[in-house]
């Protein structure tokens, strides 16, 4: 089960549900209880008004992996080498106009600088 939070935990109830959330002003937290090796996956997509945006994927393979998708920077699957061993994990995603950070149980997993340019040559 995957849940999301603003001020209170809210069950999503099913996969593929879009949840309106202002991640540019409030970090998003996701609670998972997936076991490494289970092949479970969660995805958080960023869908601005114009419909173009990126996404963060976390896959509970052995070893676990993440990917940044739907943007110019598509890194494929990258092994997470420092994921906490607990099965219950709180993932915090912080996004600003210039950065994206993914933290799991207080451990930084991803820290990326984002481009604000629409010019592919400048990204």
PDB file of C-alpha atoms in Angstrom:
ATOM      1  CA  UNK A   1       0.000   0.000   0.000  1.00  0.00           C
ATOM      2  CA  UNK A   2       1.294   3.447  -0.883  1.00  0.00           C
ATOM      3  CA  UNK A   3      -0.037   6.570   0.751  1.00  0.00           C
ATOM      4  CA  UNK A   4       0.571  10.286   0.353  1.00  0.00           C
ATOM      5  CA  UNK A   5       0.492  13.127   2.810  1.00  0.00           C
ATOM      6  CA  UNK A   6      -0.105  16.820   3.137  1.00  0.00           C
ATOM      7  CA  UNK A   7      -0.788  17.270   6.825  1.00  0.00           C
ATOM      8  CA  UNK A   8      -2.406  13.846   7.316  1.00  0.00           C
ATOM      9  CA  UNK A   9      -1.729  10.460   5.672  1.00  0.00           C
ATOM     10  CA  UNK A  10      -4.236   9.689   2.940  1.00  0.00           C
ATOM     11  CA  UNK A  11      -4.555   6.291   1.265  1.00  0.00           C
ATOM     12  CA  UNK A  12      -4.527   6.513  -2.522  1.00  0.00           C
ATOM     13  CA  UNK A  13      -6.723   3.442  -2.723  1.00  0.00           C
ATOM     14  CA  UNK A  14      -5.598   2.343  -6.174  1.00  0.00           C
ATOM     15  CA  UNK A  15      -2.824   2.638  -8.713  1.00  0.00           C
ATOM     16  CA  UNK A  16      -2.704   5.274 -11.406  1.00  0.00           C
ATOM     17  CA  UNK A  17      -4.676   7.875  -9.488  1.00  0.00           C
ATOM     18  CA  UNK A  18      -3.721  11.518 -10.040  1.00  0.00           C
ATOM     19  CA  UNK A  19      -3.625  13.527  -6.831  1.00  0.00           C
ATOM     20  CA  UNK A  20      -3.571  17.306  -7.038  1.00  0.00           C
ATOM     21  CA  UNK A  21      -0.724  18.502  -4.838  1.00  0.00           C
ATOM     22  CA  UNK A  22       1.409  21.663  -4.858  1.00  0.00           C
ATOM     23  CA  UNK A  23       4.865  20.095  -4.620  1.00  0.00           C
ATOM     24  CA  UNK A  24       6.518  23.410  -5.524  1.00  0.00           C
ATOM     25  CA  UNK A  25       5.553  24.833  -2.124  1.00  0.00           C
ATOM     26  CA  UNK A  26       5.224  21.701   0.047  1.00  0.00           C
ATOM     27  CA  UNK A  27       7.414  18.576   0.127  1.00  0.00           C
ATOM     28  CA  UNK A  28       5.489  15.396  -0.706  1.00  0.00           C
ATOM     29  CA  UNK A  29       5.806  12.378   1.568  1.00  0.00           C
ATOM     30  CA  UNK A  30       5.028   8.814   0.532  1.00  0.00           C
ATOM     31  CA  UNK A  31       4.891   5.895   2.965  1.00  0.00           C
ATOM     32  CA  UNK A  32       5.830   2.470   1.580  1.00  0.00           C
ATOM     33  CA  UNK A  33       6.120  -0.973   3.121  1.00  0.00           C
ATOM     34  CA  UNK A  34       7.593  -2.674   0.058  1.00  0.00           C
ATOM     35  CA  UNK A  35      10.307  -5.278   0.526  1.00  0.00           C
ATOM     36  CA  UNK A  36      13.506  -5.068  -1.524  1.00  0.00           C
ATOM     37  CA  UNK A  37      13.246  -7.756  -4.217  1.00  0.00           C
ATOM     38  CA  UNK A  38       9.450  -7.510  -4.448  1.00  0.00           C
ATOM     39  CA  UNK A  39       9.586  -5.655  -7.794  1.00  0.00           C
ATOM     40  CA  UNK A  40       7.079  -3.098  -6.401  1.00  0.00           C
ATOM     41  CA  UNK A  41       7.330   0.315  -8.001  1.00  0.00           C
ATOM     42  CA  UNK A  42       6.116   3.787  -7.209  1.00  0.00           C
ATOM     43  CA  UNK A  43       6.010   6.769  -9.547  1.00  0.00           C
ATOM     44  CA  UNK A  44       5.463  10.426  -8.840  1.00  0.00           C
ATOM     45  CA  UNK A  45       4.764  12.466 -11.954  1.00  0.00           C
ATOM     46  CA  UNK A  46       4.893  16.224 -12.127  1.00  0.00           C
ATOM     47  CA  UNK A  47       2.042  17.490 -14.308  1.00  0.00           C
ATOM     48  CA  UNK A  48       2.036  21.274 -14.623  1.00  0.00           C
ATOM     49  CA  UNK A  49      -0.813  23.120 -16.319  1.00  0.00           C
ATOM     50  CA  UNK A  50       0.798  22.743 -19.771  1.00  0.00           C
ATOM     51  CA  UNK A  51       0.872  18.949 -19.355  1.00  0.00           C
ATOM     52  CA  UNK A  52       4.649  18.583 -19.679  1.00  0.00           C
ATOM     53  CA  UNK A  53       6.648  17.375 -16.721  1.00  0.00           C
ATOM     54  CA  UNK A  54       9.039  14.839 -15.325  1.00  0.00           C
ATOM     55  CA  UNK A  55       8.670  11.903 -12.947  1.00  0.00           C
ATOM     56  CA  UNK A  56      10.550  10.048 -10.228  1.00  0.00           C
ATOM     57  CA  UNK A  57      10.359   6.243 -10.195  1.00  0.00           C
ATOM     58  CA  UNK A  58      11.538   3.948  -7.391  1.00  0.00           C
ATOM     59  CA  UNK A  59      11.634   0.192  -8.044  1.00  0.00           C
ATOM     60  CA  UNK A  60      12.055  -2.299  -5.184  1.00  0.00           C
ATOM     61  CA  UNK A  61      14.322  -4.682  -7.082  1.00  0.00           C
ATOM     62  CA  UNK A  62      17.373  -6.290  -5.497  1.00  0.00           C
ATOM     63  CA  UNK A  63      19.236  -3.972  -5.433  1.00  0.00           C
ATOM     64  CA  UNK A  64      16.655  -1.152  -5.440  1.00  0.00           C
ATOM     65  CA  UNK A  65      16.744   1.403  -8.263  1.00  0.00           C
ATOM     66  CA  UNK A  66      15.450   4.836  -9.204  1.00  0.00           C
ATOM     67  CA  UNK A  67      14.899   6.648 -12.467  1.00  0.00           C
ATOM     68  CA  UNK A  68      14.087  10.198 -13.521  1.00  0.00           C
ATOM     69  CA  UNK A  69      11.825  10.129 -16.542  1.00  0.00           C
ATOM     70  CA  UNK A  70       9.742  12.133 -18.971  1.00  0.00           C
ATOM     71  CA  UNK A  71      12.254  14.924 -19.320  1.00  0.00           C
ATOM     72  CA  UNK A  72      15.462  15.723 -21.192  1.00  0.00           C
ATOM     73  CA  UNK A  73      17.446  14.187 -18.322  1.00  0.00           C
ATOM     74  CA  UNK A  74      16.519  10.505 -18.493  1.00  0.00           C
ATOM     75  CA  UNK A  75      19.116   8.526 -16.613  1.00  0.00           C
ATOM     76  CA  UNK A  76      17.652   5.048 -17.078  1.00  0.00           C
ATOM     77  CA  UNK A  77      17.647   2.928 -13.919  1.00  0.00           C
ATOM     78  CA  UNK A  78      20.258   3.802 -11.291  1.00  0.00           C
ATOM     79  CA  UNK A  79      21.070   1.540  -8.329  1.00  0.00           C
ATOM     80  CA  UNK A  80      20.257   3.008  -4.923  1.00  0.00           C
ATOM     81  CA  UNK A  81      23.306   2.200  -2.814  1.00  0.00           C
ATOM     82  CA  UNK A  82      22.280   3.916   0.423  1.00  0.00           C
ATOM     83  CA  UNK A  83      18.609   3.017   0.923  1.00  0.00           C
ATOM     84  CA  UNK A  84      17.710   2.376   4.590  1.00  0.00           C
ATOM     85  CA  UNK A  85      17.169  -1.320   5.381  1.00  0.00           C
ATOM     86  CA  UNK A  86      13.797  -0.912   7.112  1.00  0.00           C
ATOM     87  CA  UNK A  87      10.830  -2.138   5.045  1.00  0.00           C
ATOM     88  CA  UNK A  88       8.641   0.752   6.240  1.00  0.00           C
ATOM     89  CA  UNK A  89      10.009   3.879   4.596  1.00  0.00           C
ATOM     90  CA  UNK A  90       8.960   7.515   4.424  1.00  0.00           C
ATOM     91  CA  UNK A  91      10.044   9.072   1.133  1.00  0.00           C
ATOM     92  CA  UNK A  92      10.193  12.871   0.995  1.00  0.00           C
ATOM     93  CA  UNK A  93      10.253  14.546  -2.406  1.00  0.00           C
ATOM     94  CA  UNK A  94      11.155  18.219  -2.485  1.00  0.00           C
ATOM     95  CA  UNK A  95      10.938  20.102  -5.778  1.00  0.00           C
ATOM     96  CA  UNK A  96      11.697  23.719  -6.533  1.00  0.00           C
ATOM     97  CA  UNK A  97      12.206  25.538  -9.815  1.00  0.00           C
ATOM     98  CA  UNK A  98      15.904  24.649  -9.634  1.00  0.00           C
ATOM     99  CA  UNK A  99      16.208  21.343  -7.752  1.00  0.00           C
ATOM    100  CA  UNK A 100      14.709  17.944  -7.024  1.00  0.00           C
ATOM    101  CA  UNK A 101      15.560  15.988  -3.873  1.00  0.00           C
ATOM    102  CA  UNK A 102      14.466  12.501  -2.780  1.00  0.00           C
ATOM    103  CA  UNK A 103      15.087  11.507   0.838  1.00  0.00           C
ATOM    104  CA  UNK A 104      14.241   8.120   2.383  1.00  0.00           C
ATOM    105  CA  UNK A 105      13.982   7.876   6.190  1.00  0.00           C
ATOM    106  CA  UNK A 106      16.274  10.895   6.470  1.00  0.00           C
ATOM    107  CA  UNK A 107      18.882   9.590   3.972  1.00  0.00           C
ATOM    108  CA  UNK A 108      19.367  11.621   0.772  1.00  0.00           C
ATOM    109  CA  UNK A 109      18.929   9.358  -2.273  1.00  0.00           C
ATOM    110  CA  UNK A 110      18.759  11.924  -5.114  1.00  0.00           C
ATOM    111  CA  UNK A 111      19.771  15.570  -5.332  1.00  0.00           C
ATOM    112  CA  UNK A 112      19.494  17.072  -8.821  1.00  0.00           C
ATOM    113  CA  UNK A 113      19.789  20.554 -10.234  1.00  0.00           C
ATOM    114  CA  UNK A 114      16.961  21.321 -12.645  1.00  0.00           C
ATOM    115  CA  UNK A 115      17.078  23.548 -15.681  1.00  0.00           C
ATOM    116  CA  UNK A 116      14.529  26.282 -16.148  1.00  0.00           C
ATOM    117  CA  UNK A 117      15.475  26.662 -19.809  1.00  0.00           C
ATOM    118  CA  UNK A 118      13.210  25.450 -22.586  1.00  0.00           C
ATOM    119  CA  UNK A 119      16.223  25.441 -24.905  1.00  0.00           C
ATOM    120  CA  UNK A 120      17.477  21.832 -25.119  1.00  0.00           C
ATOM    121  CA  UNK A 121      21.031  23.058 -25.810  1.00  0.00           C
ATOM    122  CA  UNK A 122      21.144  24.840 -22.438  1.00  0.00           C
ATOM    123  CA  UNK A 123      19.927  21.931 -20.305  1.00  0.00           C
TER     124      UNK A 123
END
